PDB file of C-alpha atoms in Angstrom:
ATOM      1  CA  LEU U   1     -72.574   4.876 -85.134  1.00  0.00           C
ATOM      2  CA  VAL U   2     -71.735   8.292 -86.127  1.00  0.00           C
ATOM      3  CA  GLU U   3     -68.917   9.938 -84.606  1.00  0.00           C
ATOM      4  CA  THR U   4     -67.865  13.948 -85.024  1.00  0.00           C
ATOM      5  CA  GLN U   5     -65.056  16.048 -83.586  1.00  0.00           C
ATOM      6  CA  GLY U   6     -64.915  19.851 -84.181  1.00  0.00           C
ATOM      7  CA  SER U   7     -63.784  22.942 -82.615  1.00  0.00           C
ATOM      8  CA  ARG U   8     -66.771  24.184 -80.765  1.00  0.00           C
ATOM      9  CA  GLU U   9     -68.938  21.850 -79.238  1.00  0.00           C
ATOM     10  CA  ASP U  10     -72.206  23.894 -79.404  1.00  0.00           C
ATOM     11  CA  HIS U  11     -72.002  24.278 -83.326  1.00  0.00           C
ATOM     12  CA  ASP U  12     -71.235  20.646 -83.836  1.00  0.00           C
ATOM     13  CA  VAL U  13     -74.374  19.526 -81.381  1.00  0.00           C
ATOM     14  CA  ALA U  14     -76.285  22.156 -83.603  1.00  0.00           C
ATOM     15  CA  LYS U  15     -75.175  20.510 -86.862  1.00  0.00           C
ATOM     16  CA  LEU U  16     -75.387  16.586 -85.664  1.00  0.00           C
ATOM     17  CA  GLU U  17     -79.031  17.450 -84.093  1.00  0.00           C
ATOM     18  CA  ALA U  18     -80.108  19.110 -87.385  1.00  0.00           C
ATOM     19  CA  PHE U  19     -78.536  16.129 -89.348  1.00  0.00           C
ATOM     20  CA  LEU U  20     -80.596  13.569 -87.233  1.00  0.00           C
ATOM     21  CA  GLU U  21     -83.419  15.306 -87.482  1.00  0.00           C
ATOM     22  CA  GLN U  22     -83.757  15.576 -91.494  1.00  0.00           C
ATOM     23  CA  GLY U  23     -82.465  11.768 -91.453  1.00  0.00           C
ATOM     24  CA  MET U  24     -85.523  11.008 -89.448  1.00  0.00           C
ATOM     25  CA  GLU U  25     -88.009  13.398 -91.438  1.00  0.00           C
ATOM     26  CA  GLU U  26     -86.570  11.495 -94.689  1.00  0.00           C
ATOM     27  CA  GLY U  27     -86.833   8.032 -93.165  1.00  0.00           C
ATOM     28  CA  VAL U  28     -83.428   7.163 -93.562  1.00  0.00           C
ATOM     29  CA  ILE U  29     -83.144   7.050 -89.917  1.00  0.00           C
ATOM     30  CA  ALA U  30     -85.489   4.941 -87.857  1.00  0.00           C
ATOM     31  CA  ASP U  31     -84.107   5.753 -84.346  1.00  0.00           C
ATOM     32  CA  GLY U  32     -80.915   7.155 -82.644  1.00  0.00           C
ATOM     33  CA  VAL U  33     -79.235   7.996 -79.181  1.00  0.00           C
ATOM     34  CA  LEU U  34     -76.405  10.912 -78.637  1.00  0.00           C
ATOM     35  CA  ALA U  35     -74.052   9.997 -76.331  1.00  0.00           C
ATOM     36  CA  GLN U  36     -73.727  12.651 -73.656  1.00  0.00           C
ATOM     37  CA  ASP U  37     -70.219  11.978 -72.193  1.00  0.00           C
ATOM     38  CA  LEU U  38     -67.165   9.660 -73.156  1.00  0.00           C
ATOM     39  CA  THR U  39     -68.382   6.880 -70.766  1.00  0.00           C
ATOM     40  CA  ARG U  40     -71.607   6.632 -73.136  1.00  0.00           C
ATOM     41  CA  LEU U  41     -69.314   7.234 -76.521  1.00  0.00           C
ATOM     42  CA  LEU U  42     -66.946   4.052 -75.408  1.00  0.00           C
ATOM     43  CA  ASP U  43     -70.101   2.041 -74.407  1.00  0.00           C
ATOM     44  CA  MET U  44     -71.283   2.521 -77.751  1.00  0.00           C
ATOM     45  CA  TRP U  45     -68.319   1.766 -79.544  1.00  0.00           C
ATOM     46  CA  GLU U  46     -68.154  -1.479 -77.207  1.00  0.00           C
ATOM     47  CA  VAL U  47     -71.214  -2.836 -78.346  1.00  0.00           C
ATOM     48  CA  ARG U  48     -70.166  -1.903 -82.016  1.00  0.00           C
ATOM     49  CA  GLU U  49     -66.976  -3.617 -81.504  1.00  0.00           C
ATOM     50  CA  SER U  50     -68.519  -6.758 -79.783  1.00  0.00           C
ATOM     51  CA  CYS U  51     -70.533  -7.831 -83.130  1.00  0.00           C
ATOM     52  CA  GLY U  52     -67.988 -10.333 -84.571  1.00  0.00           C
ATOM     53  CA  LEU U  53     -67.028 -12.079 -81.369  1.00  0.00           C
ATOM     54  CA  ALA U  54     -70.836 -12.541 -80.459  1.00  0.00           C
ATOM     55  CA  VAL U  55     -71.587 -13.964 -84.060  1.00  0.00           C
ATOM     56  CA  ALA U  56     -68.797 -16.172 -83.824  1.00  0.00           C
ATOM     57  CA  GLY U  57     -70.185 -17.431 -80.565  1.00  0.00           C
ATOM     58  CA  THR U  58     -72.968 -18.661 -82.130  1.00  0.00           C
ATOM     59  CA  GLY U  59     -71.588 -20.893 -84.830  1.00  0.00           C
ATOM     60  CA  ARG U  60     -69.079 -20.626 -87.664  1.00  0.00           C
ATOM     61  CA  ILE U  61     -68.947 -17.806 -89.349  1.00  0.00           C
ATOM     62  CA  TYR U  62     -67.846 -17.093 -92.815  1.00  0.00           C
ATOM     63  CA  LYS U  63     -66.603 -12.921 -93.275  1.00  0.00           C
ATOM     64  CA  TYR U  64     -66.377 -11.119 -96.392  1.00  0.00           C
ATOM     65  CA  ASP U  65     -65.317  -7.839 -96.554  1.00  0.00           C
ATOM     66  CA  VAL U  66     -66.548  -5.954 -99.607  1.00  0.00           C
ATOM     67  CA  SER U  67     -67.465  -2.313-100.678  1.00  0.00           C
ATOM     68  CA  LEU U  68     -70.413  -0.759-102.582  1.00  0.00           C
ATOM     69  CA  PRO U  69     -72.498   2.041-102.951  1.00  0.00           C
ATOM     70  CA  ILE U  70     -74.551   2.518 -99.741  1.00  0.00           C
ATOM     71  CA  ASN U  71     -77.940   2.300-101.517  1.00  0.00           C
ATOM     72  CA  LYS U  72     -76.867  -1.208-102.716  1.00  0.00           C
ATOM     73  CA  PHE U  73     -76.549  -2.638 -99.531  1.00  0.00           C
ATOM     74  CA  GLN U  74     -79.775  -4.046 -98.978  1.00  0.00           C
ATOM     75  CA  GLU U  75     -80.166  -5.296-102.351  1.00  0.00           C
ATOM     76  CA  VAL U  76     -76.731  -7.206-102.329  1.00  0.00           C
ATOM     77  CA  ILE U  77     -77.689  -8.697 -98.805  1.00  0.00           C
ATOM     78  CA  ASP U  78     -80.969  -9.790-100.040  1.00  0.00           C
ATOM     79  CA  GLU U  79     -79.936 -11.519-103.031  1.00  0.00           C
ATOM     80  CA  MET U  80     -77.450 -13.327-101.184  1.00  0.00           C
ATOM     81  CA  ARG U  81     -79.949 -14.066 -98.523  1.00  0.00           C
ATOM     82  CA  ALA U  82     -82.374 -15.507-101.407  1.00  0.00           C
ATOM     83  CA  HIS U  83     -79.192 -17.403-102.912  1.00  0.00           C
ATOM     84  CA  LEU U  84     -78.246 -19.158 -99.547  1.00  0.00           C
ATOM     85  CA  ALA U  85     -81.659 -20.177 -98.596  1.00  0.00           C
ATOM     86  CA  GLU U  86     -81.692 -22.749-101.804  1.00  0.00           C
ATOM     87  CA  THR U  87     -79.246 -24.713-100.493  1.00  0.00           C
ATOM     88  CA  HIS U  88     -78.146 -23.763 -96.831  1.00  0.00           C
ATOM     89  CA  PRO U  89     -81.613 -22.354 -95.154  1.00  0.00           C
ATOM     90  CA  ASN U  90     -80.293 -22.547 -91.789  1.00  0.00           C
ATOM     91  CA  ALA U  91     -77.183 -20.330 -92.490  1.00  0.00           C
ATOM     92  CA  LEU U  92     -77.988 -16.555 -91.365  1.00  0.00           C
ATOM     93  CA  SER U  93     -76.646 -13.544 -92.951  1.00  0.00           C
ATOM     94  CA  VAL U  94     -75.316 -11.284 -90.078  1.00  0.00           C
ATOM     95  CA  ASN U  95     -74.144  -7.782 -91.561  1.00  0.00           C
ATOM     96  CA  TRP U  96     -72.947  -4.804 -90.515  1.00  0.00           C
ATOM     97  CA  GLY U  97     -70.477  -1.951 -91.990  1.00  0.00           C
ATOM     98  CA  HIS U  98     -69.414   1.392 -92.569  1.00  0.00           C
ATOM     99  CA  VAL U  99     -71.868   3.638 -94.375  1.00  0.00           C
ATOM    100  CA  ILE U 100     -69.598   6.579 -94.891  1.00  0.00           C
ATOM    101  CA  ASP U 101     -67.362   4.651 -97.002  1.00  0.00           C
ATOM    102  CA  GLY U 102     -69.332   1.870 -98.266  1.00  0.00           C
ATOM    103  CA  ASN U 103     -67.701  -0.766 -96.760  1.00  0.00           C
ATOM    104  CA  LEU U 104     -69.927  -3.984 -95.738  1.00  0.00           C
ATOM    105  CA  HIS U 105     -68.966  -6.743 -93.558  1.00  0.00           C
ATOM    106  CA  PHE U 106     -71.118  -9.423 -95.263  1.00  0.00           C
ATOM    107  CA  ASN U 107     -70.939 -12.666 -92.505  1.00  0.00           C
ATOM    108  CA  VAL U 108     -72.793 -15.791 -92.839  1.00  0.00           C
ATOM    109  CA  VAL U 109     -73.134 -17.947 -89.441  1.00  0.00           C
ATOM    110  CA  THR U 110     -74.218 -21.355 -89.133  1.00  0.00           C
ATOM    111  CA  PRO U 111     -76.033 -21.327 -86.010  1.00  0.00           C
ATOM    112  CA  GLY U 112     -74.855 -23.993 -83.361  1.00  0.00           C
ATOM    113  CA  ASP U 113     -72.521 -25.681 -86.099  1.00  0.00           C
ATOM    114  CA  PHE U 114     -68.735 -24.755 -86.063  1.00  0.00           C
ATOM    115  CA  GLN U 115     -67.496 -27.297 -88.488  1.00  0.00           C
ATOM    116  CA  ASP U 116     -66.087 -25.518 -91.696  1.00  0.00           C
ATOM    117  CA  ASP U 117     -68.578 -26.552 -94.375  1.00  0.00           C
ATOM    118  CA  PRO U 118     -66.848 -26.423 -98.040  1.00  0.00           C
ATOM    119  CA  SER U 119     -70.189 -26.483 -99.760  1.00  0.00           C
ATOM    120  CA  LEU U 120     -71.076 -23.305 -98.065  1.00  0.00           C
ATOM    121  CA  THR U 121     -68.034 -21.940 -98.852  1.00  0.00           C
ATOM    122  CA  ALA U 122     -68.568 -23.137-102.430  1.00  0.00           C
ATOM    123  CA  ARG U 123     -72.119 -21.353-102.220  1.00  0.00           C
ATOM    124  CA  ILE U 124     -70.898 -18.184-100.939  1.00  0.00           C
ATOM    125  CA  GLU U 125     -68.016 -17.694-103.310  1.00  0.00           C
ATOM    126  CA  PRO U 126     -67.484 -16.487-106.114  1.00  0.00           C
ATOM    127  CA  ARG U 127     -71.274 -15.541-106.050  1.00  0.00           C
ATOM    128  CA  ILE U 128     -70.810 -12.841-103.372  1.00  0.00           C
ATOM    129  CA  PHE U 129     -68.152 -11.224-105.386  1.00  0.00           C
ATOM    130  CA  GLU U 130     -70.052 -11.375-108.488  1.00  0.00           C
ATOM    131  CA  ILE U 131     -73.037  -9.729-107.209  1.00  0.00           C
ATOM    132  CA  VAL U 132     -70.890  -6.947-105.586  1.00  0.00           C
ATOM    133  CA  ILE U 133     -68.964  -6.412-108.770  1.00  0.00           C
ATOM    134  CA  ARG U 134     -72.403  -6.272-110.766  1.00  0.00           C
ATOM    135  CA  HIS U 135     -73.513  -3.490-108.081  1.00  0.00           C
ATOM    136  CA  HIS U 136     -70.221  -1.275-109.292  1.00  0.00           C
ATOM    137  CA  GLY U 137     -68.718  -2.355-105.889  1.00  0.00           C
ATOM    138  CA  SER U 138     -65.246  -3.767-105.058  1.00  0.00           C
ATOM    139  CA  ILE U 139     -64.099  -7.423-103.543  1.00  0.00           C
ATOM    140  CA  SER U 140     -61.633  -5.690-101.597  1.00  0.00           C
ATOM    141  CA  ALA U 141     -62.412  -3.146 -98.810  1.00  0.00           C
ATOM    142  CA  GLU U 142     -60.781  -2.478 -95.310  1.00  0.00           C
ATOM    143  CA  HIS U 143     -58.842  -5.817 -94.888  1.00  0.00           C
ATOM    144  CA  GLY U 144     -57.662  -6.011 -98.561  1.00  0.00           C
ATOM    145  CA  LEU U 145     -57.143  -9.198-100.622  1.00  0.00           C
ATOM    146  CA  GLY U 146     -54.849 -11.185 -98.592  1.00  0.00           C
ATOM    147  CA  VAL U 147     -54.889 -15.140 -99.412  1.00  0.00           C
ATOM    148  CA  CYS U 148     -58.797 -15.290 -99.066  1.00  0.00           C
ATOM    149  CA  LYS U 149     -59.551 -13.294-102.338  1.00  0.00           C
ATOM    150  CA  ASN U 150     -56.477 -13.163-104.182  1.00  0.00           C
ATOM    151  CA  ASN U 151     -57.442 -15.525-106.558  1.00  0.00           C
ATOM    152  CA  TYR U 152     -60.711 -13.744-107.478  1.00  0.00           C
ATOM    153  CA  LEU U 153     -58.473 -10.663-108.529  1.00  0.00           C
ATOM    154  CA  PRO U 154     -58.801 -11.624-112.343  1.00  0.00           C
ATOM    155  CA  MET U 155     -62.692 -10.772-111.796  1.00  0.00           C
ATOM    156  CA  VAL U 156     -61.623  -7.320-111.415  1.00  0.00           C
ATOM    157  CA  LYS U 157     -58.239  -7.018-113.243  1.00  0.00           C
ATOM    158  CA  SER U 158     -57.168  -7.878-116.846  1.00  0.00           C
ATOM    159  CA  ALA U 159     -54.413 -10.436-117.696  1.00  0.00           C
ATOM    160  CA  ALA U 160     -52.253  -7.726-118.528  1.00  0.00           C
ATOM    161  CA  VAL U 161     -52.763  -5.497-115.344  1.00  0.00           C
ATOM    162  CA  LEU U 162     -51.947  -8.790-113.351  1.00  0.00           C
ATOM    163  CA  ASN U 163     -48.964  -9.707-115.431  1.00  0.00           C
ATOM    164  CA  VAL U 164     -47.348  -5.807-114.573  1.00  0.00           C
ATOM    165  CA  MET U 165     -48.323  -6.399-110.987  1.00  0.00           C
ATOM    166  CA  LYS U 166     -46.478  -9.795-111.066  1.00  0.00           C
ATOM    167  CA  SER U 167     -43.331  -8.321-112.804  1.00  0.00           C
ATOM    168  CA  THR U 168     -43.460  -5.383-110.269  1.00  0.00           C
ATOM    169  CA  LYS U 169     -43.580  -7.860-107.204  1.00  0.00           C
ATOM    170  CA  ALA U 170     -40.708 -10.200-109.034  1.00  0.00           C
ATOM    171  CA  MET U 171     -38.435  -6.972-109.507  1.00  0.00           C
ATOM    172  CA  PHE U 172     -38.644  -6.168-105.985  1.00  0.00           C
ATOM    173  CA  ASP U 173     -39.119  -9.393-104.340  1.00  0.00           C
ATOM    174  CA  PRO U 174     -36.931 -11.811-106.911  1.00  0.00           C
ATOM    175  CA  ASN U 175     -37.018 -14.512-103.993  1.00  0.00           C
ATOM    176  CA  GLY U 176     -40.621 -14.615-103.314  1.00  0.00           C
ATOM    177  CA  ILE U 177     -39.893 -14.169 -99.593  1.00  0.00           C
ATOM    178  CA  MET U 178     -42.242 -10.938 -99.035  1.00  0.00           C
ATOM    179  CA  ASN U 179     -45.922 -11.901 -98.180  1.00  0.00           C
ATOM    180  CA  PRO U 180     -45.828 -15.295-100.442  1.00  0.00           C
ATOM    181  CA  GLY U 181     -49.135 -16.211-101.386  1.00  0.00           C
ATOM    182  CA  LYS U 182     -50.847 -13.009-100.906  1.00  0.00           C
ATOM    183  CA  PHE U 183     -52.379 -10.358-102.815  1.00  0.00           C
ATOM    184  CA  LEU U 184     -51.419 -11.642-106.206  1.00  0.00           C
ATOM    185  CA  PRO U 185     -53.513 -14.865-107.645  1.00  0.00           C
ATOM    186  CA  SER U 186     -51.518 -18.089-106.656  1.00  0.00           C
ATOM    187  CA  ARG U 187     -53.283 -20.065-109.987  1.00  0.00           C
TER     188      ARG U 187
END
């Protein structure tokens, strides 16, 4: 979805149409639909926002929120799909993201199986993060590090930087009560 806002509708529509035309001529855009009113726009956003629920309804979903150069999205996805196929051929990668900021929602779903599979998690992690880093991306994007990725922070920050971060947190939170176990590595 590409949404724009401006002060002159005729000017904005002309610019968007020119953008779409150029993208289609260059083969970057295969197809598209322009919302003609607010109802259609909201319908389009509803489709996008329902992606996660639709995928989660088919099986257990393993979610990874990373960022990387847009031209590396497909390469990362293909590499991870090949990596997963070696040991988990039924696992599917279902992905979407934010083109403008390089945010990729890399999701793996196990159709028909809603149980957590530690062997699949071990196959995904830390591989997804290693691949993203190799492609000059970040293991953290829209949803931050939280408790799921905090132990991978040493992959992108030196021990010295981590020590400064821990010291700073300890200075402001000597009792460790603010977001315990989040962001900074627990081990």
